[in-house]
Amino acid sequence: MQHTVTIEDTGERYACAGEESLLAAMARLGRRGIPVGCRGGGCGVCKVEILSGEFGSRAMSRDHVDDADRAAGRLLACRVYPASDMSLKVVGKLQKSVCGAVRPVSSVTPPVTR
Amino acid sequence: MAMTGVLRPGHAQVRVLDLEESVRFYRDVLGLVETGRDAQGRVYFKCWDERDHHSYVIRESDRAGIDFLGFRVLDKANLDRLEAGLKAYGIATERIPAGEMLETGERVRFTLPSGHAIELYAEKTKVGNGIPLINPAPWSLQREHGIGPVRLDHALLYGPNVAEVQKIFTEVLGFYLVERVLTPDGNANAAIWLSCGQKVHDIAFAEYPEPGKLHHCSFLMESWEQVLRAGDIMSMNTVPVDIGPTRHGVTRGCTIYAWDPSGNRFETFFGGHLPYPDYETMTWTFDNFGQGLDYPQRKLHETFLTVVS
Ligand code: FES
């Protein structure tokens, strides 16, 4: 089943099937710089903060996700599988590449034409 | 005999997040031979053509990465000599009793200034490669399972104080520097490739702020065609591939980098030039690091520098 994932930082939305990780589907946005690393929960480059939604997750390295992270919903996107529509914020290395490329929707001003 | 001290990297112990998923990966996709399990729950593997009981050990943990890398030395006299050398150099060593690791003799363990635990050992049971020593066939059916590398070849480790690490390997352990990549200012080494025999490298290090990190363990293939076949098998099994198939400028080896199910990178590697200890070191400037990593594409893949476990 397809769910809609919203990246709150940029307002972008993407579809993610329940058996697909949040990272794999995000990578299909085709945006340069989305840090697709190990895809196994070991390297920590794909960290997100989950703001809402139901999900399942698989094992991820405590080097990158400690108890405080877990409690705050800061998880590795390559190990999280949506069970409903979700919204998330990108953090760490992911934030730089996702937010560096596109400004937040709220700050986009209409182009000036002359 | 020319090689009388450290002979080769003989075992790596790597942490995985899900043991049975990882066993299936290493046994059935990479095609290692499972040789045992111990009371601690560790699972032991060897490559089909290796003769010693194991070269790659996995253990379930809540974090990925490498526990230690062990080097086989010629004999016990050399083990004692090398340990004395480390102590004289000012490095604390610890003896781990025989049998702590299956079929393995006493190990000398020490920690590098890069944060990595390194071991030396002189004894491990020779279980053979399934081929008789009298009139041996060139390969056995064990080769035909999964990717099927012939041996654990080397590892690349990331951590701080690479200059200090280089001194320990060259001044105490008898390695020599085969190749290096300079830092952007040209005043130090960003990465080093060290050999203890005539392989293009037995271990490599790159400067990195976090200590004790694993970049990859590398497995030797017999041909470029076998590297391509490894890529086919990775894709058939949706193994996440990092870089390749391509050829490194550094070492001239052919490569694929990919990740195990816990995010530990591994390499299927073939070739490389054959250095001698008297050869001068080859140097790459930082602006040519891209060619060093991926010679045809001349590309310094970002993941090479930033993704470790
Ligand atoms: S990509 Fe490595 S932890 Fe997600």
JSON list of N, CA and C in Angstrom, two decimals, chain B residues 120-182:
[
{"chain": "B", "resi": 120, "resn": "LEU", "atom": "N", "xyz": [47.87, -9.97, 16.61]},
{"chain": "B", "resi": 120, "resn": "LEU", "atom": "CA", "xyz": [48.86, -10.82, 15.93]},
{"chain": "B", "resi": 120, "resn": "LEU", "atom": "C", "xyz": [48.69, -12.22, 16.51]},
{"chain": "B", "resi": 121, "resn": "TYR", "atom": "N", "xyz": [48.83, -13.22, 15.68]},
{"chain": "B", "resi": 121, "resn": "TYR", "atom": "CA", "xyz": [48.74, -14.60, 16.19]},
{"chain": "B", "resi": 121, "resn": "TYR", "atom": "C", "xyz": [49.60, -15.49, 15.29]},
{"chain": "B", "resi": 122, "resn": "ALA", "atom": "N", "xyz": [50.03, -16.62, 15.85]},
{"chain": "B", "resi": 122, "resn": "ALA", "atom": "CA", "xyz": [50.92, -17.50, 15.10]},
{"chain": "B", "resi": 122, "resn": "ALA", "atom": "C", "xyz": [50.30, -18.86, 14.81]},
{"chain": "B", "resi": 123, "resn": "GLU", "atom": "N", "xyz": [49.17, -19.14, 15.41]},
{"chain": "B", "resi": 123, "resn": "GLU", "atom": "CA", "xyz": [48.60, -20.49, 15.25]},
{"chain": "B", "resi": 123, "resn": "GLU", "atom": "C", "xyz": [47.10, -20.43, 15.00]},
{"chain": "B", "resi": 124, "resn": "LYS", "atom": "N", "xyz": [46.69, -21.14, 13.96]},
{"chain": "B", "resi": 124, "resn": "LYS", "atom": "CA", "xyz": [45.26, -21.35, 13.71]},
{"chain": "B", "resi": 124, "resn": "LYS", "atom": "C", "xyz": [45.17, -22.67, 12.96]},
{"chain": "B", "resi": 125, "resn": "THR", "atom": "N", "xyz": [44.20, -23.47, 13.34]},
{"chain": "B", "resi": 125, "resn": "THR", "atom": "CA", "xyz": [44.10, -24.81, 12.74]},
{"chain": "B", "resi": 125, "resn": "THR", "atom": "C", "xyz": [43.94, -24.72, 11.22]},
{"chain": "B", "resi": 126, "resn": "LYS", "atom": "N", "xyz": [44.76, -25.52, 10.54]},
{"chain": "B", "resi": 126, "resn": "LYS", "atom": "CA", "xyz": [44.65, -25.59, 9.09]},
{"chain": "B", "resi": 126, "resn": "LYS", "atom": "C", "xyz": [43.58, -26.62, 8.75]},
{"chain": "B", "resi": 127, "resn": "VAL", "atom": "N", "xyz": [42.44, -26.12, 8.29]},
{"chain": "B", "resi": 127, "resn": "VAL", "atom": "CA", "xyz": [41.37, -27.04, 7.92]},
{"chain": "B", "resi": 127, "resn": "VAL", "atom": "C", "xyz": [41.42, -27.38, 6.42]},
{"chain": "B", "resi": 128, "resn": "GLY", "atom": "N", "xyz": [42.25, -26.66, 5.69]},
{"chain": "B", "resi": 128, "resn": "GLY", "atom": "CA", "xyz": [42.39, -26.94, 4.26]},
{"chain": "B", "resi": 128, "resn": "GLY", "atom": "C", "xyz": [41.31, -26.28, 3.44]},
{"chain": "B", "resi": 129, "resn": "ASN", "atom": "N", "xyz": [41.47, -26.38, 2.13]},
{"chain": "B", "resi": 129, "resn": "ASN", "atom": "CA", "xyz": [40.52, -25.73, 1.22]},
{"chain": "B", "resi": 129, "resn": "ASN", "atom": "C", "xyz": [39.64, -26.74, 0.51]},
{"chain": "B", "resi": 130, "resn": "GLY", "atom": "N", "xyz": [39.62, -27.97, 1.02]},
{"chain": "B", "resi": 130, "resn": "GLY", "atom": "CA", "xyz": [38.79, -28.98, 0.40]},
{"chain": "B", "resi": 130, "resn": "GLY", "atom": "C", "xyz": [39.45, -29.66, -0.79]},
{"chain": "B", "resi": 131, "resn": "ILE", "atom": "N", "xyz": [40.67, -29.23, -1.09]},
{"chain": "B", "resi": 131, "resn": "ILE", "atom": "CA", "xyz": [41.41, -29.80, -2.22]},
{"chain": "B", "resi": 131, "resn": "ILE", "atom": "C", "xyz": [42.61, -30.54, -1.62]},
{"chain": "B", "resi": 132, "resn": "PRO", "atom": "N", "xyz": [42.87, -31.76, -2.05]},
{"chain": "B", "resi": 132, "resn": "PRO", "atom": "CA", "xyz": [44.01, -32.47, -1.45]},
{"chain": "B", "resi": 132, "resn": "PRO", "atom": "C", "xyz": [45.33, -31.75, -1.73]},
{"chain": "B", "resi": 133, "resn": "LEU", "atom": "N", "xyz": [46.31, -31.96, -0.84]},
{"chain": "B", "resi": 133, "resn": "LEU", "atom": "CA", "xyz": [47.63, -31.36, -1.04]},
{"chain": "B", "resi": 133, "resn": "LEU", "atom": "C", "xyz": [48.46, -32.17, -2.03]},
{"chain": "B", "resi": 134, "resn": "ILE", "atom": "N", "xyz": [48.06, -33.40, -2.26]},
{"chain": "B", "resi": 134, "resn": "ILE", "atom": "CA", "xyz": [48.73, -34.23, -3.27]},
{"chain": "B", "resi": 134, "resn": "ILE", "atom": "C", "xyz": [47.91, -34.17, -4.55]},
{"chain": "B", "resi": 135, "resn": "ASN", "atom": "N", "xyz": [48.52, -33.79, -5.62]},
{"chain": "B", "resi": 135, "resn": "ASN", "atom": "CA", "xyz": [47.85, -33.69, -6.92]},
{"chain": "B", "resi": 135, "resn": "ASN", "atom": "C", "xyz": [46.55, -32.88, -6.85]},
{"chain": "B", "resi": 136, "resn": "PRO", "atom": "N", "xyz": [46.64, -31.63, -6.39]},
{"chain": "B", "resi": 136, "resn": "PRO", "atom": "CA", "xyz": [45.43, -30.84, -6.15]},
{"chain": "B", "resi": 136, "resn": "PRO", "atom": "C", "xyz": [44.75, -30.37, -7.44]},
{"chain": "B", "resi": 137, "resn": "ALA", "atom": "N", "xyz": [43.44, -30.39, -7.42]},
{"chain": "B", "resi": 137, "resn": "ALA", "atom": "CA", "xyz": [42.67, -29.75, -8.49]},
{"chain": "B", "resi": 137, "resn": "ALA", "atom": "C", "xyz": [42.74, -28.24, -8.31]},
{"chain": "B", "resi": 138, "resn": "PRO", "atom": "N", "xyz": [42.50, -27.46, -9.37]},
{"chain": "B", "resi": 138, "resn": "PRO", "atom": "CA", "xyz": [42.63, -26.00, -9.25]},
{"chain": "B", "resi": 138, "resn": "PRO", "atom": "C", "xyz": [41.53, -25.35, -8.42]},
{"chain": "B", "resi": 139, "resn": "TRP", "atom": "N", "xyz": [40.43, -25.98, -8.26]},
{"chain": "B", "resi": 139, "resn": "TRP", "atom": "CA", "xyz": [39.35, -25.41, -7.43]},
{"chain": "B", "resi": 139, "resn": "TRP", "atom": "C", "xyz": [38.41, -26.53, -7.03]},
{"chain": "B", "resi": 140, "resn": "SER", "atom": "N", "xyz": [37.58, -26.19, -6.05]},
{"chain": "B", "resi": 140, "resn": "SER", "atom": "CA", "xyz": [36.60, -27.18, -5.60]},
{"chain": "B", "resi": 140, "resn": "SER", "atom": "C", "xyz": [35.20, -26.61, -5.78]},
{"chain": "B", "resi": 141, "resn": "LEU", "atom": "N", "xyz": [34.22, -27.43, -5.56]},
{"chain": "B", "resi": 141, "resn": "LEU", "atom": "CA", "xyz": [32.83, -26.98, -5.75]},
{"chain": "B", "resi": 141, "resn": "LEU", "atom": "C", "xyz": [32.45, -25.84, -4.81]},
{"chain": "B", "resi": 142, "resn": "GLN", "atom": "N", "xyz": [33.19, -25.70, -3.68]},
{"chain": "B", "resi": 142, "resn": "GLN", "atom": "CA", "xyz": [32.89, -24.59, -2.76]},
{"chain": "B", "resi": 142, "resn": "GLN", "atom": "C", "xyz": [33.02, -23.24, -3.45]},
{"chain": "B", "resi": 143, "resn": "ARG", "atom": "N", "xyz": [33.84, -23.18, -4.52]},
{"chain": "B", "resi": 143, "resn": "ARG", "atom": "CA", "xyz": [34.02, -21.92, -5.23]},
{"chain": "B", "resi": 143, "resn": "ARG", "atom": "C", "xyz": [32.74, -21.50, -5.93]},
{"chain": "B", "resi": 144, "resn": "GLU", "atom": "N", "xyz": [31.90, -22.44, -6.23]},
{"chain": "B", "resi": 144, "resn": "GLU", "atom": "CA", "xyz": [30.74, -22.19, -7.10]},
{"chain": "B", "resi": 144, "resn": "GLU", "atom": "C", "xyz": [29.51, -21.74, -6.33]},
{"chain": "B", "resi": 145, "resn": "HIS", "atom": "N", "xyz": [29.67, -21.37, -5.07]},
{"chain": "B", "resi": 145, "resn": "HIS", "atom": "CA", "xyz": [28.53, -20.95, -4.26]},
{"chain": "B", "resi": 145, "resn": "HIS", "atom": "C", "xyz": [28.61, -19.45, -4.03]},
{"chain": "B", "resi": 146, "resn": "GLY", "atom": "N", "xyz": [27.60, -18.71, -4.51]},
{"chain": "B", "resi": 146, "resn": "GLY", "atom": "CA", "xyz": [27.61, -17.25, -4.31]},
{"chain": "B", "resi": 146, "resn": "GLY", "atom": "C", "xyz": [28.76, -16.59, -5.05]},
{"chain": "B", "resi": 147, "resn": "ILE", "atom": "N", "xyz": [29.18, -15.43, -4.54]},
{"chain": "B", "resi": 147, "resn": "ILE", "atom": "CA", "xyz": [30.25, -14.67, -5.19]},
{"chain": "B", "resi": 147, "resn": "ILE", "atom": "C", "xyz": [31.56, -15.45, -5.14]},
{"chain": "B", "resi": 148, "resn": "GLY", "atom": "N", "xyz": [31.84, -16.09, -4.04]},
{"chain": "B", "resi": 148, "resn": "GLY", "atom": "CA", "xyz": [32.96, -17.02, -3.96]},
{"chain": "B", "resi": 148, "resn": "GLY", "atom": "C", "xyz": [34.36, -16.43, -4.06]},
{"chain": "B", "resi": 149, "resn": "PRO", "atom": "N", "xyz": [34.70, -15.44, -3.22]},
{"chain": "B", "resi": 149, "resn": "PRO", "atom": "CA", "xyz": [36.07, -14.91, -3.24]},
{"chain": "B", "resi": 149, "resn": "PRO", "atom": "C", "xyz": [37.08, -15.95, -2.76]},
{"chain": "B", "resi": 150, "resn": "VAL", "atom": "N", "xyz": [38.37, -15.74, -3.11]},
{"chain": "B", "resi": 150, "resn": "VAL", "atom": "CA", "xyz": [39.39, -16.72, -2.72]},
{"chain": "B", "resi": 150, "resn": "VAL", "atom": "C", "xyz": [39.99, -16.47, -1.35]},
{"chain": "B", "resi": 151, "resn": "ARG", "atom": "N", "xyz": [40.04, -15.19, -0.94]},
{"chain": "B", "resi": 151, "resn": "ARG", "atom": "CA", "xyz": [40.62, -14.95, 0.38]},
{"chain": "B", "resi": 151, "resn": "ARG", "atom": "C", "xyz": [40.20, -13.57, 0.90]},
{"chain": "B", "resi": 152, "resn": "LEU", "atom": "N", "xyz": [40.32, -13.40, 2.20]},
{"chain": "B", "resi": 152, "resn": "LEU", "atom": "CA", "xyz": [40.26, -12.06, 2.80]},
{"chain": "B", "resi": 152, "resn": "LEU", "atom": "C", "xyz": [41.55, -11.38, 2.39]},
{"chain": "B", "resi": 153, "resn": "ASP", "atom": "N", "xyz": [41.45, -10.24, 1.71]},
{"chain": "B", "resi": 153, "resn": "ASP", "atom": "CA", "xyz": [42.66, -9.65, 1.13]},
{"chain": "B", "resi": 153, "resn": "ASP", "atom": "C", "xyz": [43.25, -8.53, 1.99]},
{"chain": "B", "resi": 154, "resn": "HIS", "atom": "N", "xyz": [42.42, -7.59, 2.39]},
{"chain": "B", "resi": 154, "resn": "HIS", "atom": "CA", "xyz": [42.90, -6.44, 3.16]},
{"chain": "B", "resi": 154, "resn": "HIS", "atom": "C", "xyz": [41.70, -5.74, 3.78]},
{"chain": "B", "resi": 155, "resn": "ALA", "atom": "N", "xyz": [41.99, -4.71, 4.57]},
{"chain": "B", "resi": 155, "resn": "ALA", "atom": "CA", "xyz": [40.92, -3.86, 5.09]},
{"chain": "B", "resi": 155, "resn": "ALA", "atom": "C", "xyz": [41.37, -2.42, 5.00]},
{"chain": "B", "resi": 156, "resn": "LEU", "atom": "N", "xyz": [40.42, -1.51, 4.83]},
{"chain": "B", "resi": 156, "resn": "LEU", "atom": "CA", "xyz": [40.67, -0.07, 4.90]},
{"chain": "B", "resi": 156, "resn": "LEU", "atom": "C", "xyz": [39.95, 0.45, 6.14]},
{"chain": "B", "resi": 157, "resn": "LEU", "atom": "N", "xyz": [40.73, 1.08, 7.02]},
{"chain": "B", "resi": 157, "resn": "LEU", "atom": "CA", "xyz": [40.20, 1.56, 8.29]},
{"chain": "B", "resi": 157, "resn": "LEU", "atom": "C", "xyz": [40.30, 3.08, 8.34]},
{"chain": "B", "resi": 158, "resn": "TYR", "atom": "N", "xyz": [39.30, 3.71, 8.94]},
{"chain": "B", "resi": 158, "resn": "TYR", "atom": "CA", "xyz": [39.25, 5.17, 9.05]},
{"chain": "B", "resi": 158, "resn": "TYR", "atom": "C", "xyz": [39.41, 5.56, 10.52]},
{"chain": "B", "resi": 159, "resn": "GLY", "atom": "N", "xyz": [40.28, 6.54, 10.77]},
{"chain": "B", "resi": 159, "resn": "GLY", "atom": "CA", "xyz": [40.46, 7.03, 12.13]},
{"chain": "B", "resi": 159, "resn": "GLY", "atom": "C", "xyz": [41.50, 8.13, 12.15]},
{"chain": "B", "resi": 160, "resn": "PRO", "atom": "N", "xyz": [41.73, 8.72, 13.34]},
{"chain": "B", "resi": 160, "resn": "PRO", "atom": "CA", "xyz": [42.72, 9.79, 13.46]},
{"chain": "B", "resi": 160, "resn": "PRO", "atom": "C", "xyz": [44.16, 9.26, 13.55]},
{"chain": "B", "resi": 161, "resn": "ASN", "atom": "N", "xyz": [45.12, 10.16, 13.48]},
{"chain": "B", "resi": 161, "resn": "ASN", "atom": "CA", "xyz": [46.55, 9.87, 13.74]},
{"chain": "B", "resi": 161, "resn": "ASN", "atom": "C", "xyz": [47.17, 8.87, 12.76]},
{"chain": "B", "resi": 162, "resn": "VAL", "atom": "N", "xyz": [46.84, 9.02, 11.50]},
{"chain": "B", "resi": 162, "resn": "VAL", "atom": "CA", "xyz": [47.36, 8.08, 10.49]},
{"chain": "B", "resi": 162, "resn": "VAL", "atom": "C", "xyz": [48.89, 8.11, 10.42]},
{"chain": "B", "resi": 163, "resn": "ALA", "atom": "N", "xyz": [49.48, 9.27, 10.65]},
{"chain": "B", "resi": 163, "resn": "ALA", "atom": "CA", "xyz": [50.95, 9.35, 10.59]},
{"chain": "B", "resi": 163, "resn": "ALA", "atom": "C", "xyz": [51.58, 8.45, 11.66]},
{"chain": "B", "resi": 164, "resn": "GLU", "atom": "N", "xyz": [50.99, 8.45, 12.86]},
{"chain": "B", "resi": 164, "resn": "GLU", "atom": "CA", "xyz": [51.48, 7.59, 13.94]},
{"chain": "B", "resi": 164, "resn": "GLU", "atom": "C", "xyz": [51.28, 6.12, 13.59]},
{"chain": "B", "resi": 165, "resn": "VAL", "atom": "N", "xyz": [50.12, 5.82, 13.03]},
{"chain": "B", "resi": 165, "resn": "VAL", "atom": "CA", "xyz": [49.80, 4.44, 12.64]},
{"chain": "B", "resi": 165, "resn": "VAL", "atom": "C", "xyz": [50.83, 3.94, 11.62]},
{"chain": "B", "resi": 166, "resn": "GLN", "atom": "N", "xyz": [51.15, 4.79, 10.67]},
{"chain": "B", "resi": 166, "resn": "GLN", "atom": "CA", "xyz": [52.13, 4.42, 9.64]},
{"chain": "B", "resi": 166, "resn": "GLN", "atom": "C", "xyz": [53.47, 4.06, 10.27]},
{"chain": "B", "resi": 167, "resn": "LYS", "atom": "N", "xyz": [53.88, 4.85, 11.25]},
{"chain": "B", "resi": 167, "resn": "LYS", "atom": "CA", "xyz": [55.17, 4.57, 11.91]},
{"chain": "B", "resi": 167, "resn": "LYS", "atom": "C", "xyz": [55.16, 3.21, 12.60]},
{"chain": "B", "resi": 168, "resn": "ILE", "atom": "N", "xyz": [54.05, 2.89, 13.25]},
{"chain": "B", "resi": 168, "resn": "ILE", "atom": "CA", "xyz": [53.97, 1.60, 13.94]},
{"chain": "B", "resi": 168, "resn": "ILE", "atom": "C", "xyz": [54.07, 0.44, 12.95]},
{"chain": "B", "resi": 169, "resn": "PHE", "atom": "N", "xyz": [53.36, 0.56, 11.84]},
{"chain": "B", "resi": 169, "resn": "PHE", "atom": "CA", "xyz": [53.39, -0.53, 10.87]},
{"chain": "B", "resi": 169, "resn": "PHE", "atom": "C", "xyz": [54.75, -0.63, 10.17]},
{"chain": "B", "resi": 170, "resn": "THR", "atom": "N", "xyz": [55.37, 0.51, 9.87]},
{"chain": "B", "resi": 170, "resn": "THR", "atom": "CA", "xyz": [56.63, 0.43, 9.12]},
{"chain": "B", "resi": 170, "resn": "THR", "atom": "C", "xyz": [57.83, 0.21, 10.04]},
{"chain": "B", "resi": 171, "resn": "GLU", "atom": "N", "xyz": [57.82, 0.80, 11.25]},
{"chain": "B", "resi": 171, "resn": "GLU", "atom": "CA", "xyz": [59.01, 0.71, 12.10]},
{"chain": "B", "resi": 171, "resn": "GLU", "atom": "C", "xyz": [58.97, -0.49, 13.04]},
{"chain": "B", "resi": 172, "resn": "VAL", "atom": "N", "xyz": [57.78, -0.99, 13.35]},
{"chain": "B", "resi": 172, "resn": "VAL", "atom": "CA", "xyz": [57.70, -2.08, 14.32]},
{"chain": "B", "resi": 172, "resn": "VAL", "atom": "C", "xyz": [57.26, -3.39, 13.66]},
{"chain": "B", "resi": 173, "resn": "LEU", "atom": "N", "xyz": [56.30, -3.32, 12.77]},
{"chain": "B", "resi": 173, "resn": "LEU", "atom": "CA", "xyz": [55.70, -4.55, 12.26]},
{"chain": "B", "resi": 173, "resn": "LEU", "atom": "C", "xyz": [56.24, -4.98, 10.89]},
{"chain": "B", "resi": 174, "resn": "GLY", "atom": "N", "xyz": [57.16, -4.22, 10.32]},
{"chain": "B", "resi": 174, "resn": "GLY", "atom": "CA", "xyz": [57.83, -4.66, 9.10]},
{"chain": "B", "resi": 174, "resn": "GLY", "atom": "C", "xyz": [57.06, -4.42, 7.81]},
{"chain": "B", "resi": 175, "resn": "PHE", "atom": "N", "xyz": [56.06, -3.55, 7.84]},
{"chain": "B", "resi": 175, "resn": "PHE", "atom": "CA", "xyz": [55.34, -3.21, 6.61]},
{"chain": "B", "resi": 175, "resn": "PHE", "atom": "C", "xyz": [56.10, -2.11, 5.86]},
{"chain": "B", "resi": 176, "resn": "TYR", "atom": "N", "xyz": [55.74, -1.90, 4.59]},
{"chain": "B", "resi": 176, "resn": "TYR", "atom": "CA", "xyz": [56.27, -0.75, 3.85]},
{"chain": "B", "resi": 176, "resn": "TYR", "atom": "C", "xyz": [55.12, -0.03, 3.15]},
{"chain": "B", "resi": 177, "resn": "LEU", "atom": "N", "xyz": [55.37, 1.26, 2.88]},
{"chain": "B", "resi": 177, "resn": "LEU", "atom": "CA", "xyz": [54.33, 2.12, 2.33]},
{"chain": "B", "resi": 177, "resn": "LEU", "atom": "C", "xyz": [54.34, 2.01, 0.80]},
{"chain": "B", "resi": 178, "resn": "VAL", "atom": "N", "xyz": [53.26, 1.49, 0.24]},
{"chain": "B", "resi": 178, "resn": "VAL", "atom": "CA", "xyz": [53.18, 1.25, -1.20]},
{"chain": "B", "resi": 178, "resn": "VAL", "atom": "C", "xyz": [52.67, 2.49, -1.93]},
{"chain": "B", "resi": 179, "resn": "GLU", "atom": "N", "xyz": [51.56, 3.03, -1.44]},
{"chain": "B", "resi": 179, "resn": "GLU", "atom": "CA", "xyz": [50.98, 4.23, -2.07]},
{"chain": "B", "resi": 179, "resn": "GLU", "atom": "C", "xyz": [50.41, 5.12, -0.98]},
{"chain": "B", "resi": 180, "resn": "ARG", "atom": "N", "xyz": [50.20, 6.37, -1.34]},
{"chain": "B", "resi": 180, "resn": "ARG", "atom": "CA", "xyz": [49.60, 7.31, -0.40]},
{"chain": "B", "resi": 180, "resn": "ARG", "atom": "C", "xyz": [48.89, 8.41, -1.18]},
{"chain": "B", "resi": 181, "resn": "VAL", "atom": "N", "xyz": [47.88, 9.00, -0.52]},
{"chain": "B", "resi": 181, "resn": "VAL", "atom": "CA", "xyz": [47.22, 10.20, -1.04]},
{"chain": "B", "resi": 181, "resn": "VAL", "atom": "C", "xyz": [47.53, 11.33, -0.07]},
{"chain": "B", "resi": 182, "resn": "LEU", "atom": "N", "xyz": [47.98, 12.45, -0.61]},
{"chain": "B", "resi": 182, "resn": "LEU", "atom": "CA", "xyz": [48.33, 13.58, 0.24]},
{"chain": "B", "resi": 182, "resn": "LEU", "atom": "C", "xyz": [47.09, 14.34, 0.68]}
]
